[in-house]
Short mmCIF file of C-alpha atoms and ligand atoms in Angstrom, two decimals:
data_model
loop_
_atom_site.label_atom_id
_atom_site.label_comp_id
_atom_site.label_asym_id
_atom_site.label_seq_id
_atom_site.Cartn_x
_atom_site.Cartn_y
_atom_site.Cartn_z
CA MET A 1 76.16 101.84 93.86
CA ILE A 2 72.64 103.86 94.28
CA VAL A 3 72.37 102.86 98.05
CA PRO A 4 69.81 104.36 100.20
CA TYR A 5 70.30 107.61 102.56
CA GLU A 6 70.17 106.72 106.07
CA CYS A 7 69.68 109.38 108.85
CA ARG A 8 71.02 108.68 112.29
CA CYS A 9 67.21 108.93 113.88
CA GLY A 10 67.25 105.36 111.77
CA SER A 11 65.44 106.43 108.98
CA SER A 12 66.30 105.47 105.52
CA TYR A 13 65.53 106.82 102.17
CA ALA A 14 65.43 105.24 98.44
CA PRO A 15 67.23 108.68 96.60
CA THR A 16 65.09 110.27 95.02
CA ALA A 17 65.40 114.00 92.88
CA ASP A 18 63.50 115.90 95.59
CA ARG A 19 65.58 114.28 98.77
CA TRP A 20 68.09 116.13 100.27
CA ARG A 21 67.31 115.37 104.37
CA CYS A 22 65.77 113.67 106.67
CA ASP A 23 62.02 114.13 107.62
CA CYS A 24 63.48 114.97 110.89
CA GLY A 25 65.87 117.53 109.86
CA GLY A 26 68.84 115.29 110.63
CA LEU A 27 72.05 115.07 107.69
CA LEU A 28 71.78 111.78 105.52
CA ASP A 29 74.53 109.81 105.21
CA LEU A 30 75.48 106.86 103.24
CA PRO A 31 77.03 102.91 105.02
CA LEU A 32 80.53 102.65 104.40
CA GLY A 33 81.39 100.73 100.58
CA ALA A 34 83.02 97.92 99.88
CA VAL A 35 86.07 98.63 98.04
CA ARG A 36 86.98 97.36 94.88
CA TRP A 37 89.65 96.25 93.09
CA PRO A 38 90.93 99.12 90.72
CA ARG A 39 89.55 98.71 87.22
CA ALA A 40 92.56 98.76 84.94
CA GLU A 41 90.98 99.76 82.05
CA VAL A 42 89.32 102.78 83.44
CA ARG A 43 92.14 105.77 83.76
CA SER A 44 90.08 107.91 86.08
CA MET A 45 88.19 107.90 89.49
CA TRP A 46 85.84 105.93 88.13
CA ARG A 47 88.44 102.74 88.27
CA TYR A 48 87.43 102.97 91.86
CA LEU A 49 83.72 103.20 92.17
CA ASP A 50 81.33 100.54 91.56
CA ALA A 51 78.98 102.48 89.44
CA GLY A 52 76.83 100.15 87.08
CA ASP A 53 73.67 102.20 87.82
CA LEU A 54 74.86 105.83 87.50
CA PRO A 55 74.99 107.32 83.82
CA TRP A 56 78.32 108.33 83.96
CA ARG A 57 80.28 107.26 81.03
CA ASP A 58 78.15 109.92 79.13
CA ILE A 59 79.61 112.56 81.06
CA THR A 60 82.47 111.79 82.64
CA LEU A 61 85.88 114.57 81.61
CA GLY A 62 88.26 111.85 82.87
CA GLU A 63 87.88 113.20 86.48
CA GLY A 64 90.73 112.11 89.30
CA ASP A 65 94.18 110.21 88.00
CA THR A 66 96.00 113.84 89.28
CA PRO A 67 99.65 113.92 88.97
CA LEU A 68 101.36 112.78 93.17
CA ILE A 69 104.78 114.68 92.61
CA GLU A 70 107.18 113.78 95.55
CA GLU A 71 108.95 116.89 96.90
CA ASP A 72 111.58 117.28 100.04
CA GLY A 73 111.33 115.51 103.25
CA GLY A 74 108.91 112.71 102.63
CA LEU A 75 106.13 115.33 100.97
CA HIS A 76 104.22 114.56 98.38
CA LEU A 77 101.71 116.89 96.96
CA LYS A 78 98.55 115.98 95.05
CA LEU A 79 97.93 118.01 92.16
CA GLU A 80 93.95 118.34 92.26
CA PHE A 81 94.09 121.57 90.19
CA ALA A 82 95.01 119.52 87.32
CA SER A 83 91.31 118.05 87.49
CA PRO A 84 89.02 118.92 84.54
CA THR A 85 87.52 122.06 85.41
CA GLY A 86 90.74 123.34 87.90
CA SER A 87 89.60 121.91 91.30
CA PHE A 88 89.37 118.55 93.36
CA LYS A 89 85.27 119.48 93.45
CA ASP A 90 85.06 117.98 90.06
CA ARG A 91 85.38 113.92 91.74
CA GLY A 92 82.06 114.86 94.09
CA ALA A 93 80.18 116.93 91.43
CA VAL A 94 80.48 114.01 88.59
CA VAL A 95 78.58 111.77 91.28
CA LEU A 96 76.01 114.45 92.01
CA VAL A 97 75.46 115.12 88.52
CA ALA A 98 75.54 111.13 87.57
CA LEU A 99 73.01 110.71 90.33
CA ALA A 100 70.45 113.24 89.04
CA GLY A 101 70.93 111.81 85.54
CA ALA A 102 70.15 108.43 87.09
CA LEU A 103 67.14 109.78 88.87
CA ASN A 104 65.57 111.52 85.71
CA ALA A 105 65.86 115.33 87.23
CA SER A 106 65.46 118.16 84.79
CA ARG A 107 66.74 120.35 86.79
CA LEU A 108 69.30 121.04 89.37
CA VAL A 109 70.05 123.63 92.31
CA ALA A 110 73.69 124.23 94.06
CA ASP A 111 74.97 126.48 96.07
CA SER A 112 78.95 127.37 96.38
CA SER A 113 81.64 129.73 97.05
CA GLY A 114 82.87 128.82 93.58
CA ASN A 115 84.69 125.57 92.50
CA ALA A 116 81.83 123.19 93.71
CA GLY A 117 79.72 125.73 91.65
CA THR A 118 81.65 125.59 88.27
CA ALA A 119 81.94 122.16 88.17
CA VAL A 120 78.60 120.86 88.72
CA ALA A 121 77.49 123.72 86.05
CA ALA A 122 80.10 121.53 83.96
CA TYR A 123 78.43 118.38 84.38
CA ALA A 124 75.11 120.00 84.25
CA ALA A 125 75.85 121.03 80.99
CA ARG A 126 77.55 117.77 79.64
CA ALA A 127 74.31 115.84 81.35
CA GLY A 128 71.89 118.38 79.36
CA ILE A 129 70.57 119.23 82.97
CA ALA A 130 69.19 122.72 83.78
CA ALA A 131 71.48 124.05 86.24
CA GLU A 132 71.22 126.87 89.07
CA ILE A 133 74.00 127.70 90.68
CA PHE A 134 73.54 130.11 93.96
CA VAL A 135 77.06 132.37 94.88
CA PRO A 136 78.03 134.33 98.02
CA ALA A 137 78.43 138.31 97.01
CA GLY A 138 82.42 138.69 96.87
CA THR A 139 83.09 135.36 94.46
CA SER A 140 85.70 135.29 91.91
CA GLU A 141 84.71 136.83 89.00
CA LYS A 142 86.85 133.77 86.92
CA LYS A 143 84.54 131.52 88.85
CA LEU A 144 81.33 133.53 88.01
CA HIS A 145 82.44 133.77 84.48
CA GLN A 146 83.19 130.07 84.30
CA ILE A 147 80.08 128.91 85.73
CA ARG A 148 77.98 131.34 83.33
CA GLY A 149 80.12 129.81 80.77
CA HIS A 150 78.63 126.75 81.12
CA GLY A 151 75.49 127.90 80.35
CA ALA A 152 74.16 127.95 84.34
CA GLU A 153 72.06 130.34 85.57
CA VAL A 154 74.07 132.39 88.42
CA THR A 155 72.24 134.00 91.46
CA VAL A 156 74.44 136.28 93.62
CA VAL A 157 73.28 136.16 97.41
CA GLU A 158 74.12 139.36 100.18
CA GLY A 159 75.17 138.54 103.01
CA SER A 160 76.92 134.65 104.56
CA ARG A 161 77.95 131.83 102.81
CA GLU A 162 75.21 130.53 105.11
CA ASP A 163 72.41 132.86 103.55
CA THR A 164 73.41 131.45 100.14
CA ALA A 165 72.78 127.98 101.57
CA ALA A 166 69.35 128.94 102.62
CA ALA A 167 68.82 130.71 99.58
CA ALA A 168 69.43 127.44 97.43
CA ALA A 169 67.32 125.08 100.02
CA ALA A 170 64.33 127.22 99.39
CA ARG A 171 64.66 127.29 95.66
CA VAL A 172 65.43 123.82 95.89
CA GLU A 173 61.83 123.64 98.03
CA GLU A 174 59.67 125.73 95.72
CA SER A 175 60.77 124.19 92.42
CA GLY A 176 61.34 120.65 92.91
CA ALA A 177 64.96 120.42 91.33
CA PHE A 178 67.58 117.95 92.79
CA TYR A 179 69.74 119.72 95.18
CA ALA A 180 73.30 118.92 94.14
CA SER A 181 74.46 120.18 97.30
CA HIS A 182 78.22 119.24 98.05
CA VAL A 183 77.37 119.61 102.00
CA TYR A 184 73.77 117.87 102.39
CA ASN A 185 74.69 115.20 99.53
CA PRO A 186 76.77 112.34 100.96
CA TYR A 187 77.33 111.11 97.43
CA PHE A 188 79.35 113.72 96.98
CA HIS A 189 81.92 112.19 99.40
CA GLU A 190 81.52 108.91 97.16
CA GLY A 191 83.39 110.93 94.41
CA THR A 192 86.06 112.76 96.78
CA LYS A 193 86.71 109.64 98.77
CA THR A 194 88.54 108.61 95.87
CA TYR A 195 91.52 110.74 96.20
CA ALA A 196 92.41 108.56 99.50
CA LEU A 197 91.96 105.15 96.91
CA GLU A 198 94.20 106.95 94.46
CA ILE A 199 96.96 107.96 97.01
CA PHE A 200 97.03 104.30 98.30
CA GLU A 201 97.47 102.69 94.50
CA GLN A 202 99.75 105.89 93.80
CA LEU A 203 102.23 105.16 96.66
CA GLY A 204 101.86 101.44 95.88
CA GLY A 205 99.93 100.20 98.54
CA ALA A 206 101.62 102.57 101.26
CA VAL A 207 99.78 104.32 103.66
CA PRO A 208 100.74 108.14 104.04
CA ALA A 209 101.77 108.88 107.88
CA THR A 210 99.56 112.15 107.41
CA LEU A 211 97.31 113.54 105.02
CA VAL A 212 97.13 117.29 105.39
CA LEU A 213 93.63 118.90 104.40
CA PRO A 214 92.00 122.00 103.40
CA ALA A 215 88.87 121.94 106.09
CA GLY A 216 85.68 124.52 105.12
CA ASN A 217 82.68 122.51 104.76
CA GLY A 218 84.74 119.24 104.99
CA THR A 219 84.47 117.61 101.79
CA LEU A 220 88.03 116.61 101.04
CA VAL A 221 88.39 115.48 105.10
CA LEU A 222 84.85 113.46 105.17
CA GLY A 223 85.96 111.96 101.64
CA ALA A 224 89.70 111.15 102.57
CA HIS A 225 88.51 109.39 105.69
CA ARG A 226 85.76 107.81 104.56
CA GLY A 227 88.19 106.45 101.46
CA PHE A 228 90.91 105.22 103.79
CA ALA A 229 88.07 103.96 106.22
CA GLU A 230 87.01 101.72 104.09
CA LEU A 231 89.95 100.25 103.13
CA ARG A 232 90.46 99.66 106.78
CA ALA A 233 87.20 97.87 106.98
CA ALA A 234 88.37 95.79 103.68
CA GLY A 235 91.37 94.76 105.85
CA LEU A 236 94.07 96.26 103.30
CA ILE A 237 95.42 98.62 105.68
CA ASP A 238 95.75 98.31 109.59
CA ARG A 239 95.38 102.06 110.40
CA ILE A 240 94.56 105.13 108.51
CA PRO A 241 96.49 108.50 108.19
CA ARG A 242 96.60 111.11 110.71
CA ILE A 243 94.36 113.72 109.27
CA VAL A 244 95.68 117.25 109.98
CA ALA A 245 92.45 119.69 108.82
CA VAL A 246 93.35 123.10 108.39
CA GLN A 247 91.53 126.30 108.70
CA SER A 248 92.19 129.90 108.11
CA GLU A 249 92.74 131.69 111.78
CA LEU A 250 90.29 134.34 110.26
CA CYS A 251 87.18 131.53 109.84
CA ALA A 252 88.45 128.64 112.43
CA PRO A 253 85.37 127.09 114.12
CA LEU A 254 86.21 123.65 113.78
CA ALA A 255 89.53 124.34 115.31
CA GLU A 256 87.99 125.95 117.72
CA ALA A 257 85.79 123.37 118.55
CA TRP A 258 88.75 121.06 118.67
CA THR A 259 90.84 123.34 120.99
CA ALA A 260 87.76 123.31 123.34
CA GLY A 261 87.28 119.60 122.93
CA ARG A 262 84.18 120.05 121.92
CA ASP A 263 82.02 117.76 119.25
CA GLU A 264 80.00 120.11 117.85
CA PRO A 265 81.37 123.75 116.30
CA GLU A 266 79.83 126.71 117.32
CA PRO A 267 79.20 129.31 114.09
CA VAL A 268 81.95 132.10 114.13
CA ARG A 269 81.91 135.66 112.79
CA PRO A 270 84.46 135.18 109.61
CA GLY A 271 86.80 138.14 108.72
CA ARG A 272 88.13 138.56 105.19
CA THR A 273 90.69 135.90 104.63
CA VAL A 274 91.80 135.04 101.00
CA ALA A 275 91.14 131.52 101.84
CA GLU A 276 87.60 132.11 100.53
CA GLY A 277 87.00 128.43 99.37
CA ILE A 278 87.29 127.49 102.97
CA ALA A 279 85.33 130.57 104.72
CA ILE A 280 82.41 128.46 106.23
CA ALA A 281 81.46 130.18 109.38
CA ASP A 282 78.99 127.37 110.75
CA PRO A 283 79.85 123.90 108.91
CA ALA A 284 76.90 121.55 108.65
CA ARG A 285 78.48 118.44 109.20
CA GLY A 286 80.88 120.11 111.75
CA SER A 287 80.32 116.98 114.16
CA ARG A 288 81.40 114.59 111.28
CA ILE A 289 84.70 116.06 110.62
CA LEU A 290 85.82 116.56 114.20
CA ALA A 291 85.02 112.61 114.69
CA ALA A 292 86.93 111.84 111.33
CA VAL A 293 90.13 113.88 112.38
CA GLU A 294 89.69 112.08 115.99
CA ASP A 295 89.54 109.06 114.27
CA SER A 296 92.36 109.34 112.64
CA ARG A 297 94.26 110.57 115.62
CA GLY A 298 94.95 113.83 113.92
CA THR A 299 94.79 117.27 114.77
CA PHE A 300 93.76 120.80 113.46
CA VAL A 301 95.71 123.85 112.47
CA THR A 302 94.66 126.95 111.78
CA VAL A 303 97.21 129.27 109.32
CA GLY A 304 97.36 133.18 109.05
CA GLU A 305 97.18 135.48 106.06
CA ASP A 306 100.71 135.68 105.76
CA GLU A 307 101.29 132.24 105.86
CA ILE A 308 98.84 131.64 103.12
CA ALA A 309 100.41 134.11 100.88
CA GLU A 310 104.29 132.74 101.68
CA ALA A 311 103.16 129.36 100.74
CA HIS A 312 101.40 130.51 97.59
CA ALA A 313 104.83 132.43 96.57
CA ALA A 314 106.65 129.54 97.69
CA LEU A 315 104.58 126.77 95.25
CA ALA A 316 104.51 129.44 92.62
CA ALA A 317 108.44 129.24 92.89
CA ARG A 318 108.25 125.85 92.71
CA GLY A 319 106.49 126.04 89.24
CA LEU A 320 102.89 125.33 90.91
CA TRP A 321 100.13 127.90 90.29
CA VAL A 322 97.29 127.84 92.62
CA GLU A 323 94.65 129.82 93.98
CA PRO A 324 95.10 131.25 97.23
CA THR A 325 92.47 128.30 99.25
CA GLY A 326 95.15 126.18 97.22
CA ALA A 327 97.80 126.90 99.46
CA VAL A 328 96.60 126.41 102.71
CA SER A 329 97.77 123.10 102.79
CA TYR A 330 101.05 123.46 101.99
CA ALA A 331 101.27 126.82 104.49
CA ALA A 332 100.15 123.96 107.15
CA VAL A 333 102.85 122.13 106.14
CA ARG A 334 105.26 124.59 106.46
CA ARG A 335 103.85 125.93 110.12
CA LEU A 336 104.29 122.00 111.25
CA ARG A 337 108.01 122.10 109.88
CA ALA A 338 109.08 125.32 111.45
CA GLU A 339 107.91 123.98 114.44
CA ASP A 340 109.63 120.32 114.25
CA SER A 341 105.95 118.27 114.61
CA PRO A 342 106.01 114.83 114.41
CA LEU A 343 103.03 114.90 112.03
CA VAL A 344 105.24 116.14 109.26
CA ILE A 345 108.47 113.82 110.21
CA GLY A 346 109.19 110.67 108.16
CA GLY A 347 106.51 110.49 105.66
CA PRO A 348 104.67 109.88 103.11
CA ILE A 349 102.89 113.15 103.97
CA VAL A 350 100.56 114.14 101.51
CA ALA A 351 99.31 117.35 100.71
CA PRO A 352 96.59 118.51 97.69
CA LEU A 353 96.73 121.84 95.98
CA CYS A 354 93.16 122.06 95.58
CA GLY A 355 92.36 124.85 93.26
CA SER A 356 93.77 126.67 89.76
CA GLY A 357 95.38 129.88 90.13
CA LEU A 358 93.61 130.79 87.17
CA LYS A 359 90.47 130.77 89.13
CA ALA A 360 91.49 133.77 91.21
CA SER A 361 94.34 135.42 92.46
CA LEU A 362 95.83 136.80 95.62
ZN1 LIG B 1 66.12 111.61 110.62
#
């Protein structure tokens, strides 16, 4: 499974512990992989991955295999908060830490608004790799407690989410640590693509009409698109689901670019949203996220603070306790239904509930 990174400038690199971007400064990607038939004996996301050269068996917590429950009107909710550390980020984090192990890294650095940091810290602990996690000031205390609980060193960075990423990158350059970045390392999407492959299997080989997905740095949009694109390339499906990518009204650089017809987002000055997990003012993979939504014939939706709070309460009234960011996709479904949007008529419509309500409160 360890294949070379590729840059759009034409360079490619065999993964090494200290490589996280191209010499030209560009982002690294991976070519589409071949979909493998699920291994029946593995009851986790690893049933979909050709992971022969990754030491995943030593660190897996059984991530993936999350419930897909049917609600009303063709809506299916995928309970990603039932992941081992309480968020979907486990799917990508376990792949990054397994890669760090395969590359004999003894130290890794990650930056996160919380959930990716907790996931990376947990798997690094299992792998015996020292972890340093950089988080922006204002990150929920419960997430910090969880990261420290796994033995990682936490550095709180004042300023924007982008300042946190810059501090982590500087630390990587100075220390030579593996950069377990859910933004820069494309292997993270090898993990999140299993979200799509799992839905395909759970629906008995049916393709959802629409995927409603939260979008900040786009790890789930890019992963889900990748999963369905690989199924399409393998000839197993003839179309991919429409992707409705959801942002907070208070931080919506991608939705603004989409509306303006631009193929690159421009940085925004974010307001203070309860959806801290997707409050990304300048998403590094913005152009790729916009292209994925366009390829799917989807769209962007923004939701307001009141809509997020109402969706959070409606989910709780149905027995589902999620963190505020975890309610944004459901808020978008409610909005689209109120507007009689064709995107949520028929089905199946699949929306994830990304993070546990035990991590952060409204
Ligand atoms: Zn390059």
